[in-house]
């Protein structure tokens, strides 16, 4: 069973996208922990750690990804959670994508992504026990 | 973190990552998860396990959050297991109990884990018992289990929790519903949450009158408390009531009996696992389809198949 944390770090209040993703992943047979809006990086990583998720899916629409994502990835490494697949979605400008991948994000999914592509990507990358 | 002994040590030290991984193993039904639970069972037994049940929408998660904050302020370490339903169609689940527990879970003295019911009826997940052992061994003083909240099938919580708290809200179903659900028999503490709403006193009165219908005079008379979990009202009284019940169990020597029952449950589970193992192996074996055919035709008894499987298992050892 694949476990996913869908998290909304930062201050934007738009979680429609996150909810659509959560629903799609559930319908694909995954267990999705959703923590709600306005999470700090510390809260996000604490939840991922406690819930022992395989995938950490971040949704950021505020433009704050250049500060939020480095902090989250730092905490992920600090807790030795190297086996967690980190995905990023929302509004991430093309120019920033490489920087995000460089930080350890496995893939960035922009607006209009087919949820099936996300599901396929997760299934491909997560070893199911 | 791969080695189960390393994880066991981490759990005994109360490390979040070790606890989290141990719970995953147990949830996956892995053998090393079972070994872990068996090994740690001897270290468990000091925590008060508190079950929280009640219909969806009465505010169980919010109550758990507020209760946790109060228990923390009293110096207790708190472990939380929250069970949400799995979809019967896809097996997937959305686990949203953390949303309402944000205030309390960041604390180092709190560990919270969401479980999906994974088709297990009874309002809990199959992994709950093992999970309790882990949290208990990790040193949590109070373990809160929030059930699915389906209402009528929550009786299983009684076997696992020392104290079962039934949560209701004003205007949620009438008296007969509560009797039908059998939920009144399982509560040691009743909570009328959202008590700032109209009808709270009416709900308290109807619980009281239904408890009075109990055939015998009980040794423990369940208290009925009013709370507003949203702003923390009533939490001191609630923790007092929970402590009171814990004291009652201790004074009456009921904790030993509880531990005995849980140990029996552990053995039963182990025996059931042997049965599952036998049937899994049999299904994969070459004789399975013959046996099914023969039992269907009446030329062989199902019991005979069971004996045969058991004999084969013993021979291999």
CSV table of C-alpha atoms in Angstrom, one decimal:
chain,number,residue,atom,x,y,z
A,1,UNK,CA,0.0,0.0,0.0
A,2,UNK,CA,1.5,3.3,-1.1
A,3,UNK,CA,1.2,6.1,1.5
A,4,UNK,CA,1.3,9.7,0.4
A,5,UNK,CA,1.3,13.0,2.3
A,6,UNK,CA,-0.3,15.8,0.4
A,7,UNK,CA,0.9,19.0,2.0
A,8,UNK,CA,0.3,22.7,1.5
A,9,UNK,CA,3.2,24.6,3.0
A,10,UNK,CA,3.1,28.3,3.1
A,11,UNK,CA,0.5,30.9,3.2
A,12,UNK,CA,-1.6,30.5,0.0
A,13,UNK,CA,-5.1,29.4,0.7
A,14,UNK,CA,-5.8,27.6,-2.4
A,15,UNK,CA,-6.1,23.8,-1.9
A,16,UNK,CA,-8.4,22.8,-4.7
A,17,UNK,CA,-5.5,21.4,-6.6
A,18,UNK,CA,-4.2,19.5,-3.6
A,19,UNK,CA,-7.7,18.1,-3.0
A,20,UNK,CA,-8.0,17.0,-6.6
A,21,UNK,CA,-4.7,15.2,-6.3
A,22,UNK,CA,-5.6,13.6,-3.0
A,23,UNK,CA,-8.8,12.3,-4.4
A,24,UNK,CA,-7.1,11.0,-7.6
A,25,UNK,CA,-4.5,9.2,-5.6
A,26,UNK,CA,-7.1,7.7,-3.3
A,27,UNK,CA,-9.0,6.5,-6.3
A,28,UNK,CA,-5.8,4.9,-7.5
A,29,UNK,CA,-5.8,2.8,-4.3
A,30,UNK,CA,-3.3,4.9,-2.3
A,31,UNK,CA,-3.6,6.1,1.3
A,32,UNK,CA,-3.4,9.8,1.3
A,33,UNK,CA,-2.8,11.8,4.5
A,34,UNK,CA,-4.0,15.4,4.0
A,35,UNK,CA,-3.0,18.0,6.6
A,36,UNK,CA,-4.8,21.1,5.5
A,37,UNK,CA,-3.6,24.6,4.7
A,38,UNK,CA,-0.9,26.9,6.0
A,39,UNK,CA,1.7,24.4,7.1
A,40,UNK,CA,5.2,25.3,8.1
A,41,UNK,CA,8.1,23.2,6.6
A,42,UNK,CA,8.6,21.8,10.1
A,43,UNK,CA,5.0,20.7,10.3
A,44,UNK,CA,5.1,19.1,6.9
A,45,UNK,CA,8.3,17.1,7.6
A,46,UNK,CA,7.1,16.1,11.1
A,47,UNK,CA,3.9,14.8,9.5
A,48,UNK,CA,5.8,12.9,6.8
A,49,UNK,CA,8.1,11.4,9.4
A,50,UNK,CA,5.3,10.4,11.8
A,51,UNK,CA,3.1,9.0,9.1
A,52,UNK,CA,6.1,7.2,7.5
A,53,UNK,CA,4.9,8.0,4.0
A,54,UNK,CA,6.5,6.9,0.8
A,55,UNK,CA,5.7,10.1,-1.1
A,56,UNK,CA,5.6,13.7,0.0
A,57,UNK,CA,3.6,15.7,-2.5
A,58,UNK,CA,3.9,19.5,-2.0
A,59,UNK,CA,1.5,22.0,-3.5
A,60,UNK,CA,2.6,25.6,-3.6
A,61,UNK,CA,0.9,28.3,-5.5
A,62,UNK,CA,2.1,31.3,-3.6
A,63,UNK,CA,5.5,31.7,-5.3
A,64,UNK,CA,7.3,31.0,-2.0
A,65,UNK,CA,8.8,27.7,-3.3
A,66,UNK,CA,12.3,29.2,-3.4
A,67,UNK,CA,12.3,29.6,0.4
A,68,UNK,CA,9.9,26.7,1.4
A,69,UNK,CA,11.3,23.9,-0.7
A,70,UNK,CA,15.0,24.3,0.4
A,71,UNK,CA,13.9,24.3,4.0
A,72,UNK,CA,11.8,21.3,3.6
A,73,UNK,CA,14.5,19.4,1.8
A,74,UNK,CA,17.0,20.4,4.5
A,75,UNK,CA,14.7,18.9,7.2
A,76,UNK,CA,14.1,15.8,5.1
A,77,UNK,CA,17.8,15.2,5.0
A,78,UNK,CA,18.2,16.0,8.6
A,79,UNK,CA,15.8,13.2,9.5
A,80,UNK,CA,17.5,10.8,7.1
A,81,UNK,CA,14.3,10.4,5.1
A,82,UNK,CA,16.2,9.7,1.9
A,83,UNK,CA,13.8,7.1,0.9
A,84,UNK,CA,10.8,9.5,0.6
A,85,UNK,CA,9.9,10.5,-2.9
A,86,UNK,CA,9.3,14.3,-3.0
A,87,UNK,CA,7.0,15.8,-5.6
A,88,UNK,CA,6.1,19.4,-6.2
A,89,UNK,CA,3.0,20.9,-7.8
A,90,UNK,CA,1.3,24.2,-8.2
A,91,UNK,CA,2.6,27.3,-9.8
A,92,UNK,CA,6.4,26.8,-10.4
A,93,UNK,CA,7.9,28.9,-13.1
A,94,UNK,CA,9.8,27.0,-15.8
A,95,UNK,CA,13.0,28.8,-14.8
A,96,UNK,CA,12.8,27.5,-11.2
A,97,UNK,CA,12.2,23.8,-12.1
A,98,UNK,CA,15.9,22.9,-12.4
A,99,UNK,CA,16.7,24.5,-9.0
A,100,UNK,CA,13.9,22.5,-7.4
A,101,UNK,CA,15.1,19.2,-8.9
A,102,UNK,CA,18.6,20.1,-7.8
A,103,UNK,CA,17.4,20.3,-4.2
A,104,UNK,CA,16.1,16.7,-4.4
A,105,UNK,CA,12.6,17.1,-5.7
A,106,UNK,CA,12.0,14.1,-7.9
A,107,UNK,CA,9.6,15.8,-10.3
A,108,UNK,CA,7.6,19.1,-10.7
A,109,UNK,CA,4.1,18.8,-12.0
A,110,UNK,CA,2.6,22.1,-13.3
A,111,UNK,CA,-1.0,23.2,-14.0
A,112,UNK,CA,-2.9,21.0,-16.3
A,113,UNK,CA,-1.0,17.8,-15.5
A,114,UNK,CA,-3.0,14.7,-16.1
A,115,UNK,CA,-3.4,13.0,-12.7
A,116,UNK,CA,-2.8,9.7,-14.3
A,117,UNK,CA,0.8,10.8,-15.1
A,118,UNK,CA,1.3,11.6,-11.4
A,119,UNK,CA,-0.1,8.2,-10.4
A,120,UNK,CA,2.1,6.4,-13.0
A,121,UNK,CA,5.2,8.3,-11.8
A,122,UNK,CA,4.6,7.3,-8.2
A,123,UNK,CA,3.9,3.7,-9.0
A,124,UNK,CA,7.0,3.6,-11.1
A,125,UNK,CA,9.2,5.0,-8.4
A,126,UNK,CA,7.8,3.5,-5.2
A,127,UNK,CA,8.6,0.0,-4.3
A,128,UNK,CA,5.4,-1.6,-3.1
A,129,UNK,CA,5.8,-4.1,-0.2
B,1,UNK,CA,16.4,1.6,9.3
B,2,UNK,CA,16.1,-2.0,8.4
B,3,UNK,CA,17.0,-4.2,11.3
B,4,UNK,CA,14.2,-4.9,13.7
B,5,UNK,CA,16.4,-4.9,16.8
B,6,UNK,CA,17.6,-1.5,15.9
B,7,UNK,CA,14.0,-0.3,15.5
B,8,UNK,CA,13.0,-1.9,18.8
B,9,UNK,CA,15.8,0.0,20.6
B,10,UNK,CA,14.7,3.2,18.9
B,11,UNK,CA,11.1,2.6,20.0
B,12,UNK,CA,12.1,2.0,23.6
B,13,UNK,CA,14.0,5.3,23.5
B,14,UNK,CA,10.8,7.0,22.1
B,15,UNK,CA,12.3,8.0,18.7
B,16,UNK,CA,9.7,9.2,16.3
B,17,UNK,CA,11.2,7.6,13.2
B,18,UNK,CA,11.7,4.2,14.8
B,19,UNK,CA,8.1,4.3,16.1
B,20,UNK,CA,6.8,5.3,12.6
B,21,UNK,CA,8.7,2.6,10.9
B,22,UNK,CA,7.6,0.0,13.4
B,23,UNK,CA,4.0,0.9,12.9
B,24,UNK,CA,4.4,0.6,9.2
B,25,UNK,CA,5.8,-2.9,9.6
B,26,UNK,CA,2.9,-3.9,11.8
B,27,UNK,CA,0.4,-2.4,9.4
B,28,UNK,CA,1.9,-4.3,6.5
B,29,UNK,CA,1.5,-7.5,8.5
B,30,UNK,CA,5.2,-8.3,8.0
B,31,UNK,CA,6.7,-11.0,10.1
B,32,UNK,CA,9.3,-8.7,11.5
B,33,UNK,CA,6.5,-6.4,12.5
B,34,UNK,CA,4.9,-9.2,14.5
B,35,UNK,CA,8.3,-10.1,16.0
B,36,UNK,CA,8.6,-6.5,17.0
B,37,UNK,CA,5.2,-6.4,18.7
B,38,UNK,CA,5.9,-9.7,20.5
B,39,UNK,CA,9.3,-8.5,21.8
B,40,UNK,CA,7.9,-5.1,22.9
B,41,UNK,CA,4.8,-6.5,24.6
B,42,UNK,CA,6.8,-7.2,27.7
B,43,UNK,CA,7.8,-3.5,27.8
B,44,UNK,CA,4.2,-2.4,27.4
B,45,UNK,CA,1.4,-2.2,30.0
B,46,UNK,CA,1.8,1.1,31.7
B,47,UNK,CA,-0.2,3.4,29.4
B,48,UNK,CA,-3.9,4.2,29.7
B,49,UNK,CA,-5.5,3.4,26.4
B,50,UNK,CA,-8.5,5.7,25.7
B,51,UNK,CA,-10.9,4.9,22.9
B,52,UNK,CA,-12.8,7.8,21.3
B,53,UNK,CA,-15.8,6.8,19.3
B,54,UNK,CA,-19.0,8.4,18.1
B,55,UNK,CA,-20.7,9.3,14.8
B,56,UNK,CA,-19.0,11.3,12.1
B,57,UNK,CA,-19.3,15.0,12.6
B,58,UNK,CA,-19.5,15.0,16.4
B,59,UNK,CA,-16.0,16.5,16.6
B,60,UNK,CA,-13.9,13.6,17.6
B,61,UNK,CA,-10.7,14.9,16.0
B,62,UNK,CA,-11.1,18.3,17.4
B,63,UNK,CA,-11.7,16.8,20.8
B,64,UNK,CA,-8.6,14.7,20.5
B,65,UNK,CA,-6.6,17.8,19.7
B,66,UNK,CA,-8.0,19.7,22.7
B,67,UNK,CA,-7.6,16.7,25.0
B,68,UNK,CA,-4.0,16.2,23.9
B,69,UNK,CA,-3.2,19.8,24.7
B,70,UNK,CA,-4.6,19.5,28.2
B,71,UNK,CA,-2.9,16.1,28.9
B,72,UNK,CA,0.4,17.6,27.8
B,73,UNK,CA,-0.1,20.6,30.1
B,74,UNK,CA,-0.5,18.0,32.9
B,75,UNK,CA,2.8,16.4,31.9
B,76,UNK,CA,1.6,13.3,30.2
B,77,UNK,CA,3.1,12.0,26.9
B,78,UNK,CA,0.4,11.3,24.4
B,79,UNK,CA,0.2,8.9,21.5
B,80,UNK,CA,-2.6,9.2,19.0
B,81,UNK,CA,-3.9,6.6,16.6
B,82,UNK,CA,-6.7,7.9,14.3
B,83,UNK,CA,-8.5,5.4,12.0
B,84,UNK,CA,-10.3,6.5,8.9
B,85,UNK,CA,-12.2,4.3,6.4
B,86,UNK,CA,-10.7,2.8,3.3
B,87,UNK,CA,-12.6,2.9,0.1
B,88,UNK,CA,-14.3,-0.5,-0.4
B,89,UNK,CA,-13.9,0.0,-4.1
B,90,UNK,CA,-10.2,1.0,-4.6
B,91,UNK,CA,-8.7,0.3,-1.2
B,92,UNK,CA,-7.5,3.8,-1.1
B,93,UNK,CA,-8.2,6.3,1.7
B,94,UNK,CA,-8.0,9.9,2.5
B,95,UNK,CA,-6.8,10.3,6.1
B,96,UNK,CA,-7.7,13.8,7.2
B,97,UNK,CA,-7.6,13.6,11.0
B,98,UNK,CA,-4.4,15.6,11.2
B,99,UNK,CA,-6.1,18.7,9.9
B,100,UNK,CA,-7.8,19.2,13.2
B,101,UNK,CA,-4.8,18.1,15.3
B,102,UNK,CA,-2.3,20.7,14.1
B,103,UNK,CA,-2.0,22.5,17.4
B,104,UNK,CA,-1.0,19.5,19.4
B,105,UNK,CA,1.0,17.1,17.1
B,106,UNK,CA,4.2,19.2,16.7
B,107,UNK,CA,5.1,18.7,20.4
B,108,UNK,CA,7.9,16.3,21.0
B,109,UNK,CA,5.8,14.6,23.7
B,110,UNK,CA,3.1,13.8,21.1
B,111,UNK,CA,3.1,11.2,18.4
B,112,UNK,CA,0.2,10.9,16.0
B,113,UNK,CA,-0.4,8.3,13.3
B,114,UNK,CA,-3.3,8.0,10.8
B,115,UNK,CA,-4.5,4.5,9.9
B,116,UNK,CA,-6.8,3.4,7.1
B,117,UNK,CA,-9.3,0.7,8.2
B,118,UNK,CA,-8.2,-1.5,5.2
B,119,UNK,CA,-11.5,-3.4,5.1
B,120,UNK,CA,-11.4,-4.4,8.8
B,121,UNK,CA,-14.8,-4.0,10.3
B,122,UNK,CA,-15.3,-2.9,13.9
B,123,UNK,CA,-14.1,0.7,13.5
B,124,UNK,CA,-10.5,-0.1,13.9
B,125,UNK,CA,-7.7,-1.3,11.8
B,126,UNK,CA,-6.3,-4.8,12.1
B,127,UNK,CA,-3.0,-3.3,13.1
B,128,UNK,CA,-4.4,-1.4,16.1
B,129,UNK,CA,-3.4,-3.9,18.7
B,130,UNK,CA,0.2,-4.1,17.6
B,131,UNK,CA,0.3,-0.4,17.2
B,132,UNK,CA,-0.8,0.1,20.8
B,133,UNK,CA,2.0,-2.2,22.0
B,134,UNK,CA,4.5,-0.1,20.1
B,135,UNK,CA,3.3,3.3,21.5
B,136,UNK,CA,3.0,1.8,25.0
B,137,UNK,CA,6.6,0.5,24.9
B,138,UNK,CA,7.7,3.9,23.5
B,139,UNK,CA,6.7,5.4,26.8
B,140,UNK,CA,3.5,7.2,26.0
B,141,UNK,CA,1.4,7.7,29.2
B,142,UNK,CA,-1.9,8.1,27.4
B,143,UNK,CA,-2.8,6.6,24.1
B,144,UNK,CA,-5.8,7.9,22.3
B,145,UNK,CA,-7.5,5.8,19.6
B,146,UNK,CA,-10.0,7.6,17.4
B,147,UNK,CA,-12.2,5.1,15.6
B,148,UNK,CA,-13.8,5.4,12.2
B,149,UNK,CA,-17.0,6.7,13.7
B,150,UNK,CA,-19.3,4.4,11.9
B,151,UNK,CA,-21.4,4.0,15.1
B,152,UNK,CA,-22.7,0.5,15.1
B,153,UNK,CA,-19.7,-1.6,14.8
B,154,UNK,CA,-17.4,0.1,17.2
B,155,UNK,CA,-17.6,-2.5,20.0
B,156,UNK,CA,-14.1,-3.8,19.2
B,157,UNK,CA,-12.7,-0.7,20.9
B,158,UNK,CA,-13.8,-2.2,24.3
B,159,UNK,CA,-11.3,-5.0,24.0
B,160,UNK,CA,-8.4,-2.6,23.3
B,161,UNK,CA,-9.1,0.5,25.4
B,162,UNK,CA,-9.1,0.7,29.1
B,163,UNK,CA,-11.5,3.6,28.9
B,164,UNK,CA,-13.9,4.1,26.1
B,165,UNK,CA,-15.2,7.6,25.5
B,166,UNK,CA,-18.4,8.0,23.6
B,167,UNK,CA,-18.8,11.4,21.9
B,168,UNK,CA,-22.2,12.8,20.9
B,169,UNK,CA,-23.3,16.2,19.8
B,170,UNK,CA,-26.7,18.0,20.2
B,171,UNK,CA,-29.2,17.2,17.5
B,172,UNK,CA,-27.3,14.2,16.1
B,173,UNK,CA,-29.8,11.3,16.0
B,174,UNK,CA,-32.4,10.5,18.6
B,175,UNK,CA,-32.4,8.2,21.7
B,176,UNK,CA,-33.5,5.1,19.9
B,177,UNK,CA,-30.6,5.5,17.4
B,178,UNK,CA,-28.2,5.4,20.3
B,179,UNK,CA,-29.8,2.3,21.9
B,180,UNK,CA,-29.8,0.6,18.5
B,181,UNK,CA,-26.2,1.3,17.9
B,182,UNK,CA,-25.3,-0.4,21.1
B,183,UNK,CA,-23.0,2.5,21.7
B,184,UNK,CA,-24.3,3.2,25.2
B,185,UNK,CA,-23.1,-0.1,26.6
B,186,UNK,CA,-19.5,0.5,25.6
B,187,UNK,CA,-19.0,4.0,27.1
B,188,UNK,CA,-17.3,4.5,30.4
B,189,UNK,CA,-17.3,8.3,29.8
B,190,UNK,CA,-19.9,10.2,27.8
B,191,UNK,CA,-19.1,13.5,26.2
B,192,UNK,CA,-21.6,15.9,24.7
B,193,UNK,CA,-19.4,18.0,22.5
B,194,UNK,CA,-20.4,21.2,20.8
B,195,UNK,CA,-22.2,21.9,24.0
B,196,UNK,CA,-22.6,25.6,23.2
B,197,UNK,CA,-25.3,24.6,20.7
B,198,UNK,CA,-29.0,24.3,21.4
B,199,UNK,CA,-30.1,21.0,22.7
B,200,UNK,CA,-27.0,20.1,24.7
B,201,UNK,CA,-28.9,19.7,27.9
B,202,UNK,CA,-31.5,17.6,26.2
B,203,UNK,CA,-28.8,15.3,24.9
B,204,UNK,CA,-27.3,15.0,28.4
B,205,UNK,CA,-30.7,14.2,29.8
B,206,UNK,CA,-31.5,11.5,27.3
B,207,UNK,CA,-28.1,9.8,27.8
B,208,UNK,CA,-28.7,9.9,31.5
B,209,UNK,CA,-32.2,8.4,31.3
B,210,UNK,CA,-31.0,5.7,29.0
B,211,UNK,CA,-28.1,4.8,31.3
B,212,UNK,CA,-30.6,4.5,34.0
B,213,UNK,CA,-32.3,1.7,32.0
B,214,UNK,CA,-29.3,-0.5,32.5
B,215,UNK,CA,-30.5,-3.8,34.1
B,216,UNK,CA,-28.0,-4.0,36.9
B,217,UNK,CA,-26.5,-1.4,39.1
B,218,UNK,CA,-23.1,-1.0,37.6
B,219,UNK,CA,-19.8,-0.7,39.6
B,220,UNK,CA,-18.9,2.2,37.5
B,221,UNK,CA,-21.4,4.9,36.7
B,222,UNK,CA,-20.4,6.6,33.5
B,223,UNK,CA,-20.1,10.4,33.9
B,224,UNK,CA,-21.7,12.6,31.2
B,225,UNK,CA,-19.6,15.7,30.4
B,226,UNK,CA,-20.3,18.8,28.3
B,227,UNK,CA,-17.4,20.1,26.2
B,228,UNK,CA,-16.7,22.6,23.5
B,229,UNK,CA,-13.5,21.1,22.0
B,230,UNK,CA,-13.1,24.0,19.6
B,231,UNK,CA,-12.1,26.4,22.4
B,232,UNK,CA,-11.1,23.8,25.0
B,233,UNK,CA,-14.0,24.2,27.3
B,234,UNK,CA,-14.6,21.2,29.6
B,235,UNK,CA,-11.2,19.6,29.0
B,236,UNK,CA,-10.0,19.8,32.6
B,237,UNK,CA,-13.2,18.0,33.8
B,238,UNK,CA,-12.8,15.5,31.0
B,239,UNK,CA,-9.2,14.6,31.9
B,240,UNK,CA,-10.4,14.3,35.6
B,241,UNK,CA,-13.1,11.9,34.6
B,242,UNK,CA,-10.6,9.8,32.5
B,243,UNK,CA,-8.1,9.8,35.4
B,244,UNK,CA,-11.0,8.8,37.8
B,245,UNK,CA,-11.8,5.8,35.6
B,246,UNK,CA,-8.1,4.8,35.5
B,247,UNK,CA,-8.1,4.9,39.3
B,248,UNK,CA,-11.2,2.8,39.4
B,249,UNK,CA,-9.6,0.1,37.2
B,250,UNK,CA,-6.5,0.2,39.4
B,251,UNK,CA,-8.3,0.1,42.7
B,252,UNK,CA,-10.6,-2.8,41.7
B,253,UNK,CA,-7.7,-4.8,40.3
B,254,UNK,CA,-9.2,-4.7,36.9
B,255,UNK,CA,-6.0,-3.7,35.1
B,256,UNK,CA,-4.5,-7.1,35.6
B,257,UNK,CA,-7.6,-8.7,34.1
B,258,UNK,CA,-7.3,-6.4,31.2
B,259,UNK,CA,-3.7,-7.2,30.7
B,260,UNK,CA,-4.6,-10.9,30.8
B,261,UNK,CA,-7.3,-10.4,28.2
B,262,UNK,CA,-4.9,-8.6,26.0
B,263,UNK,CA,-2.3,-11.3,26.3
B,264,UNK,CA,-5.0,-13.8,25.3
B,265,UNK,CA,-5.8,-11.6,22.4
B,266,UNK,CA,-2.1,-11.7,21.4
B,267,UNK,CA,-2.1,-15.5,21.4
B,268,UNK,CA,-5.4,-15.7,19.6
B,269,UNK,CA,-3.9,-13.4,16.9
B,270,UNK,CA,-0.8,-15.6,16.6
B,271,UNK,CA,-2.9,-18.7,16.2
B,272,UNK,CA,-5.1,-17.0,13.6
B,273,UNK,CA,-1.9,-16.1,11.8
B,274,UNK,CA,-0.9,-19.7,11.7
B,275,UNK,CA,-4.3,-20.5,10.2
B,276,UNK,CA,-3.8,-17.8,7.6
B,277,UNK,CA,-0.4,-19.1,6.7
B,278,UNK,CA,-1.7,-22.6,6.3
B,279,UNK,CA,-4.4,-21.6,4.0
B,280,UNK,CA,-2.2,-19.3,1.9
B,281,UNK,CA,0.3,-22.1,1.4
B,282,UNK,CA,-2.5,-24.6,0.6
B,283,UNK,CA,-4.0,-22.4,-2.0
B,284,UNK,CA,-0.6,-22.1,-3.7
B,285,UNK,CA,0.0,-25.9,-3.5
B,286,UNK,CA,-0.7,-28.6,-6.1
B,287,UNK,CA,-3.4,-30.5,-4.2
B,288,UNK,CA,-5.7,-27.5,-3.6
B,289,UNK,CA,-8.0,-27.9,-6.6
B,290,UNK,CA,-8.4,-31.7,-5.9
B,291,UNK,CA,-9.4,-31.0,-2.4
B,292,UNK,CA,-11.9,-28.3,-3.3
B,293,UNK,CA,-13.4,-30.7,-5.9
B,294,UNK,CA,-13.5,-33.6,-3.5
B,295,UNK,CA,-15.0,-31.5,-0.7
B,296,UNK,CA,-17.6,-30.2,-3.1
B,297,UNK,CA,-18.5,-33.7,-4.2
B,298,UNK,CA,-18.7,-34.9,-0.7
B,299,UNK,CA,-16.0,-37.4,-1.0
B,300,UNK,CA,-13.8,-35.6,1.5
B,301,UNK,CA,-14.5,-33.6,4.7
B,302,UNK,CA,-13.3,-30.0,5.0
B,303,UNK,CA,-12.0,-30.9,8.4
B,304,UNK,CA,-9.9,-33.6,6.9
B,305,UNK,CA,-8.2,-31.0,4.6
B,306,UNK,CA,-7.5,-28.9,7.7
B,307,UNK,CA,-5.9,-31.9,9.4
B,308,UNK,CA,-3.9,-32.8,6.3
B,309,UNK,CA,-2.5,-29.2,6.1
B,310,UNK,CA,-1.5,-29.3,9.7
B,311,UNK,CA,0.2,-32.7,9.3
B,312,UNK,CA,2.2,-31.4,6.3
B,313,UNK,CA,3.2,-28.3,8.2
B,314,UNK,CA,4.5,-30.4,11.1
B,315,UNK,CA,6.4,-32.8,8.8
B,316,UNK,CA,8.3,-29.9,7.3
B,317,UNK,CA,9.5,-28.8,10.6
